[in-house]
Short mmCIF file of C-alpha atoms in Angstrom, two decimals:
data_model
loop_
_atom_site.label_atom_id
_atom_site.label_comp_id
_atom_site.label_asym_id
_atom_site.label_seq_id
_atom_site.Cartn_x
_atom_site.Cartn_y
_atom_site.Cartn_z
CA UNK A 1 64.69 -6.89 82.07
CA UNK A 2 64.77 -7.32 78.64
CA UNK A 3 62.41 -5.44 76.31
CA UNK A 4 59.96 -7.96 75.29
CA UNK A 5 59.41 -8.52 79.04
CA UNK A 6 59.54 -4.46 79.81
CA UNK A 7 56.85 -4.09 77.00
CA UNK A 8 54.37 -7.07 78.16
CA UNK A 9 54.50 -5.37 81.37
CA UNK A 10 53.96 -1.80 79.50
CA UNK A 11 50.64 -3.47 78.01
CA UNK A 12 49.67 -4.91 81.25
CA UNK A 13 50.45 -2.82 83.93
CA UNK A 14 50.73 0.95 82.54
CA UNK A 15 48.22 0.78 79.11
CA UNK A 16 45.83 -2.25 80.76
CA UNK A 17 45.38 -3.91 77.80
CA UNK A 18 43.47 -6.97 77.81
CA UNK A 19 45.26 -10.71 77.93
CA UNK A 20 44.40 -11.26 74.66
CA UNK A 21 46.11 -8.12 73.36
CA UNK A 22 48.90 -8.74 75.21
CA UNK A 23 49.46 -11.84 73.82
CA UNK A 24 49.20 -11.03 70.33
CA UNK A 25 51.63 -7.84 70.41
CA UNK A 26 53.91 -9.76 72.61
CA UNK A 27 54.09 -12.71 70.26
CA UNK A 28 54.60 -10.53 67.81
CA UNK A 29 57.80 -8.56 69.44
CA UNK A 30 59.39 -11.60 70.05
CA UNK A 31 58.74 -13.10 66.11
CA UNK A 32 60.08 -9.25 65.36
CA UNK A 33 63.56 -9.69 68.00
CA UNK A 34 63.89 -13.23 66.51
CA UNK A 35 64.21 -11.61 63.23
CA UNK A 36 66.27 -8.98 63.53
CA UNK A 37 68.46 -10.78 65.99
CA UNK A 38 68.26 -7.88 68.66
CA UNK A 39 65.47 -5.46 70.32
CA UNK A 40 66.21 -2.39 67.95
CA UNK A 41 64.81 -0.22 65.78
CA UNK A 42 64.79 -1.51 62.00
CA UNK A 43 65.33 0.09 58.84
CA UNK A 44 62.37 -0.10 56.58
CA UNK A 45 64.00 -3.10 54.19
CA UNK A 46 64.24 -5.14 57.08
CA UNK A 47 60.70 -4.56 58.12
CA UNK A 48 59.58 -5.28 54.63
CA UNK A 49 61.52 -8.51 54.76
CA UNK A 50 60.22 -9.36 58.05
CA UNK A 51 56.62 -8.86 57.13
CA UNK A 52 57.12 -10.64 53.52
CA UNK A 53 58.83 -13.55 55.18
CA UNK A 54 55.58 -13.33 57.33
CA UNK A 55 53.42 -13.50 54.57
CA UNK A 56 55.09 -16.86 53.49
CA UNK A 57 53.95 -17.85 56.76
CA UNK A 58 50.44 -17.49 55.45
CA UNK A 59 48.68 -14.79 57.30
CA UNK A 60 46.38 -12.61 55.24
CA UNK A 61 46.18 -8.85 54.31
CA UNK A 62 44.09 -8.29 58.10
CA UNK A 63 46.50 -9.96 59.52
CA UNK A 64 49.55 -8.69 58.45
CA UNK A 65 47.86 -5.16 58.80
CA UNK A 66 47.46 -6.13 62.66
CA UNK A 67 51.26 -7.24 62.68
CA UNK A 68 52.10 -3.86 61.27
CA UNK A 69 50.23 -1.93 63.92
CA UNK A 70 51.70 -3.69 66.82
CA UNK A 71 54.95 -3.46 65.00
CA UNK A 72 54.91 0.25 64.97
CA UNK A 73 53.46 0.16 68.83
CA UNK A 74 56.68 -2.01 70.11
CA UNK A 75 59.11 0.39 68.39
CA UNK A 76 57.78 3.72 69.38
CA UNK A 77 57.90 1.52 73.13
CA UNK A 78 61.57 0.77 72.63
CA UNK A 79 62.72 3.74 70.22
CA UNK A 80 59.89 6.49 71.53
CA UNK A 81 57.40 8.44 69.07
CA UNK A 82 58.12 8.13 65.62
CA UNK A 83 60.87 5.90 66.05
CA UNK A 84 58.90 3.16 63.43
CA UNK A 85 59.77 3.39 60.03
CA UNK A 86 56.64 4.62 57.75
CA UNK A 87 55.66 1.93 55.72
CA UNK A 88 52.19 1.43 54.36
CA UNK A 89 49.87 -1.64 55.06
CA UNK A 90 48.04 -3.97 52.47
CA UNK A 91 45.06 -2.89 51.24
CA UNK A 92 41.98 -5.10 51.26
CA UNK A 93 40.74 -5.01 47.96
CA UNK A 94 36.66 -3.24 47.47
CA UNK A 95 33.64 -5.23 45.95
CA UNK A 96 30.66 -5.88 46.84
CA UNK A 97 29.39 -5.45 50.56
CA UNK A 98 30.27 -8.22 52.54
CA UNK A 99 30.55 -9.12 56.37
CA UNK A 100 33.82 -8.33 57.79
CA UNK A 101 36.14 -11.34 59.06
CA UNK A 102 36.46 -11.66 62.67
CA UNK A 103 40.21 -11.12 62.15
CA UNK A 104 39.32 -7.98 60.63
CA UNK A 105 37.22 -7.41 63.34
CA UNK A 106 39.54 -7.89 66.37
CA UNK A 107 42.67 -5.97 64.33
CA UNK A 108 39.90 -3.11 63.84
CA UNK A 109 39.05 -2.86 67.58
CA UNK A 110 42.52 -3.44 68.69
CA UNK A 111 43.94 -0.38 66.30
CA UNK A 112 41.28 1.75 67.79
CA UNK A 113 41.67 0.86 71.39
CA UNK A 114 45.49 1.52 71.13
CA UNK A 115 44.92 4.88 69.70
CA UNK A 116 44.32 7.05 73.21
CA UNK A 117 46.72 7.21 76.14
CA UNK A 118 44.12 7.03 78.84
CA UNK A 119 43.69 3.60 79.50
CA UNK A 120 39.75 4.17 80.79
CA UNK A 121 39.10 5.18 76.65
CA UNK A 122 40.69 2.63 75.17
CA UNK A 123 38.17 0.07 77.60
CA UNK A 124 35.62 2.12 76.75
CA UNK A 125 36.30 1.67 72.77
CA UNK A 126 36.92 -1.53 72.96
CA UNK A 127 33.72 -2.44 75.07
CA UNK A 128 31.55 -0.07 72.80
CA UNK A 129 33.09 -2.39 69.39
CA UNK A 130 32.67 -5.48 71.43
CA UNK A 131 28.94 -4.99 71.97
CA UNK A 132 28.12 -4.06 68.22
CA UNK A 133 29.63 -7.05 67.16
CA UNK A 134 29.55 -9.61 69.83
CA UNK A 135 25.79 -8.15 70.78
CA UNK A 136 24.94 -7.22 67.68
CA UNK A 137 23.65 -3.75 68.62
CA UNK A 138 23.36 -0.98 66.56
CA UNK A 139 25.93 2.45 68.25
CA UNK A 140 23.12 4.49 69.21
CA UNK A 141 22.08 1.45 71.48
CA UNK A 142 25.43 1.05 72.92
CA UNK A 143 26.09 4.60 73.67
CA UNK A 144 22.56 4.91 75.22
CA UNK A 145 22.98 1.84 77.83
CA UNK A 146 23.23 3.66 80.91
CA UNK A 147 24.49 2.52 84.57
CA UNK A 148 21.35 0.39 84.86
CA UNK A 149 23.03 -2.68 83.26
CA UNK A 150 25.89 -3.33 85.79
CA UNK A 151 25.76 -6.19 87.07
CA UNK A 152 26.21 -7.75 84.04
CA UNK A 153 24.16 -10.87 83.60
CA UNK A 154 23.96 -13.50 81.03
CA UNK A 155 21.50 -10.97 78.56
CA UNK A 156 21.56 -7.76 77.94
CA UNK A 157 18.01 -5.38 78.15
CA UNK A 158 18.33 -3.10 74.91
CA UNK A 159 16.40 -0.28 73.99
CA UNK A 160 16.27 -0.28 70.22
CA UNK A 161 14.13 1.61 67.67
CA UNK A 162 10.30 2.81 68.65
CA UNK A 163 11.06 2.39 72.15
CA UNK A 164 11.04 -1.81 71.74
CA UNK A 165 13.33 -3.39 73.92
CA UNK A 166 14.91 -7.20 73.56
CA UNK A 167 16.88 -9.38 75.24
CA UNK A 168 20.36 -10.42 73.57
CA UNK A 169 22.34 -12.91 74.96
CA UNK A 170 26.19 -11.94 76.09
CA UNK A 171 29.13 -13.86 75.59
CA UNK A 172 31.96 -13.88 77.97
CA UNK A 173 34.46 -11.59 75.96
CA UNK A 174 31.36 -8.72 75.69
CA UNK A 175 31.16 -8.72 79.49
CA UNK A 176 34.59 -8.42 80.70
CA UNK A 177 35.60 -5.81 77.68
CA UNK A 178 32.08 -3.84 79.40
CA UNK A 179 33.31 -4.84 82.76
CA UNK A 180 36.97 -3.83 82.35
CA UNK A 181 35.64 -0.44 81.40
CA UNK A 182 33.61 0.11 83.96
CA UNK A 183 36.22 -0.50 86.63
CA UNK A 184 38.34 1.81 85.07
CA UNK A 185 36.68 4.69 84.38
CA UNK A 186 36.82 8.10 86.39
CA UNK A 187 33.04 9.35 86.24
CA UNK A 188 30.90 7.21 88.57
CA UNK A 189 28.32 5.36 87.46
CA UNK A 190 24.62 5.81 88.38
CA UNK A 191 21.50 3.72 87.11
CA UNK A 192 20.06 7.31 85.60
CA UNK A 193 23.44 8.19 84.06
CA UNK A 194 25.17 7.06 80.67
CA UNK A 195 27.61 4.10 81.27
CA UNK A 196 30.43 5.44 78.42
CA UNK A 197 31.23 8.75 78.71
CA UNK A 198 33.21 11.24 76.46
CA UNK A 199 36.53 12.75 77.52
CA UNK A 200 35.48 15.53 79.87
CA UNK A 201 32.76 13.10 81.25
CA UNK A 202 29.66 13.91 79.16
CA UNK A 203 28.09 11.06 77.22
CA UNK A 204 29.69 9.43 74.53
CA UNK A 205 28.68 10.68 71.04
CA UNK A 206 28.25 7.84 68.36
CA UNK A 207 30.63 10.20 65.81
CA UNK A 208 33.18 9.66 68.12
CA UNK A 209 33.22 6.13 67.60
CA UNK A 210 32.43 6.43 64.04
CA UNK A 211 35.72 8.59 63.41
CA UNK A 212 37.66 6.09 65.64
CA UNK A 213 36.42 3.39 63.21
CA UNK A 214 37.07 5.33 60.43
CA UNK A 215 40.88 6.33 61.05
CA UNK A 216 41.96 2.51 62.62
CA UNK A 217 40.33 1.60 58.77
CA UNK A 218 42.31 3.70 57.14
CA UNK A 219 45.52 2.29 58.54
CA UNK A 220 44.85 -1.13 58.50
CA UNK A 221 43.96 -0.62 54.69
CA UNK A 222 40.40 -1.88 55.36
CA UNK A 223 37.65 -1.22 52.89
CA UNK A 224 35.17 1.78 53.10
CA UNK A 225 32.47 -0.49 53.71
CA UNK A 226 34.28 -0.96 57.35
CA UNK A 227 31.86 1.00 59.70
CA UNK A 228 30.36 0.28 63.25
CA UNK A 229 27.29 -0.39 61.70
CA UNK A 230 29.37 -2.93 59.79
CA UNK A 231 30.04 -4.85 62.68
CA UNK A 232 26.03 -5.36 63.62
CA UNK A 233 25.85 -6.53 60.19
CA UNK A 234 28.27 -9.17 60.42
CA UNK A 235 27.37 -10.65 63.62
CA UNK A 236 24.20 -10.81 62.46
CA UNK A 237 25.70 -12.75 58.96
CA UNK A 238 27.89 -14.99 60.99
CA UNK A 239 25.21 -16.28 63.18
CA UNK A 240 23.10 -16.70 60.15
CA UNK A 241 26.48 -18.83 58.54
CA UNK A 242 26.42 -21.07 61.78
CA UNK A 243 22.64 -22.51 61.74
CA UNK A 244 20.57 -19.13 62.82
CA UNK A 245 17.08 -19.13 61.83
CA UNK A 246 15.75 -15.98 60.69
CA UNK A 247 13.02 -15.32 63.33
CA UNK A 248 15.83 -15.70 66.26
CA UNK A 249 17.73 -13.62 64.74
CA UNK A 250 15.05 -10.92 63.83
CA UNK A 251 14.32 -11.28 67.62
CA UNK A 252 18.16 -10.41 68.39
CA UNK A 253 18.72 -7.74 66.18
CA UNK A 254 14.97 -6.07 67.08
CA UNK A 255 13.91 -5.92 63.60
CA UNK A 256 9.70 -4.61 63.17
CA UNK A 257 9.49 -6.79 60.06
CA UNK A 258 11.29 -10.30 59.36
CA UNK A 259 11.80 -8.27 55.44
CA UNK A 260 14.21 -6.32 57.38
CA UNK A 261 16.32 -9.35 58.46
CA UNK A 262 15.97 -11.66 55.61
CA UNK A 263 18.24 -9.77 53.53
CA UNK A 264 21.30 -11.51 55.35
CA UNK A 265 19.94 -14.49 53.53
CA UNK A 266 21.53 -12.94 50.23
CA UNK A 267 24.36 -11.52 52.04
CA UNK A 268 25.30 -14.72 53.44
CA UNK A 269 25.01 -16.90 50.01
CA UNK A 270 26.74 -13.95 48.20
CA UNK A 271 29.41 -14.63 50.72
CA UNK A 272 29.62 -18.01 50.31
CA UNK A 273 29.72 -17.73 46.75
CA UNK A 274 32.70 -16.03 47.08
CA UNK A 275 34.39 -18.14 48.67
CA UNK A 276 33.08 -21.39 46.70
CA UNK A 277 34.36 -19.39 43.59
CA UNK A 278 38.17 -18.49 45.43
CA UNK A 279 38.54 -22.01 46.83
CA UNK A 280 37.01 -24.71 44.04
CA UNK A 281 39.50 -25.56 40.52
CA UNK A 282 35.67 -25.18 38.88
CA UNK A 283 34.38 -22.54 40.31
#
């Protein structure tokens, strides 16, 4: 078996990745063996010519930061632990707070998610980043969802601030990243009990999260403003983006006061002032 194969089956079968992971590094490995003309272990010059010739290609400073972290996963597969050259990622440059891309998003939950060798954690990180952006809850609600919620239906009961619950809708990739986790993980789950757990089985902590966050930033060169509470804000700037109205999504996020959502208006057209000003010769 060659090692492109041996690795897809490494994700699959041994680290449980999801498909969509899977794909991605695997597509990746194979661009990588293309280049180099052989499954090895390249010197850092060729791996800065591979990722500049990749950058020709078009992809963008997430996405290359992405390449390089399932770059350096393949290697250490084929060559063992620190087999990957060191080489430092691009750096997203800092300005004012804005929502993060949903490239950023996936490379940040992917980076974290491959950082643990239990397989059960990196479902359960993944899940947990899944349902602050894809649900748009805030990490003390997803930490505090306990065994009650399985099934999973088509919403999701919170429990947000001041005791208020809501409803929020769940798309398909929320529930299986949720679901996934819950079939693999070791503590059994009860209605009265927390659904993620830590390590040694207690519940989760939201610093736990917050440091995972905070280390998969740092090495995909993503700005400071990169935090799970981040990732609430930009679902809730990308709904607004596609046609949201403000009251729906005060009613998804559980906001007291629409004043507390309606400042996603100005996010939003700061946003797309940016982009107007990037992309237009007048701007």
């Amino acid at each position: 078996m060659n090692a492109v194969l041996a690795y897809a089956e490494h994700l699959s079968r041994d680290r449980r990745r999801s498909p969509h992971t899977v794909r991605a590094y695997v597509s990746t490995a194979e661009r990588l063996v293309e280049h180099l003309g052989a499954a090895r272990v390249p010197t850092s010059a060729e791996l800065r010519a591979y990722l500049a010739e990749r950058r020709v290609d078009g992809i963008g400073n997430a996405s290359a930061a992405r390449e390089l972290s399932a770059i350096r996963n393949f290697l250490t597969f084929v060559g063992g632990e620190g087999a990957a050259p060191k080489l430092k990622g691009p750096r997203v440059k800092k300005g004012v707070p804005r929502p993060i891309s949903p490239d950023e998003v996936v490379a940040l939950a992917e980076d974290v998610a491959e950082q643990s060798v239990e397989a059960w954690i990196s479902a359960r990180d993944w899940a947990v980043l899944m349902l602050l952006y894809g649900a748009g809850l805030r990490i003390g609600e997803a930490v505090g969802l306990t065994g009650a919620v399985l099934p999973l239906g088509a919403v999701l009961t919170v429990t947000g601030k001041r005791d208020k619950t809501r409803m929020v809708p769940l798309i398909a990739p929320v529930r299986d990243a949720v679901e996934a986790y819950a079939t693999l993980s070791p503590w059994p789950i009860s209605k009265d009990e927390p659904l993620f757990r830590g390590a040694r089985g207690g519940p989760l902590k939201p610093e736990i999260i917050r440091r995972a966050v905070q280390g998969a930033r740092g090495r995909l060169g993503l700005a400071s403003r990169t935090t799970p509470h981040a990732l609430r804000h930009s679902f809730a700037t990308h709904l607004l983006g596609r046609g949201a109205d403000l009251r729906s999504l005060q009613a998804l996020l559980g906001h007291a006061s629409l004043s507390s959502t309606q400042i996603y208006t100005s996010v939003d057209a700061a946003h797309l002032l940016d982009v107007y000003r990037n992309a237009h010769p007048h701007g």
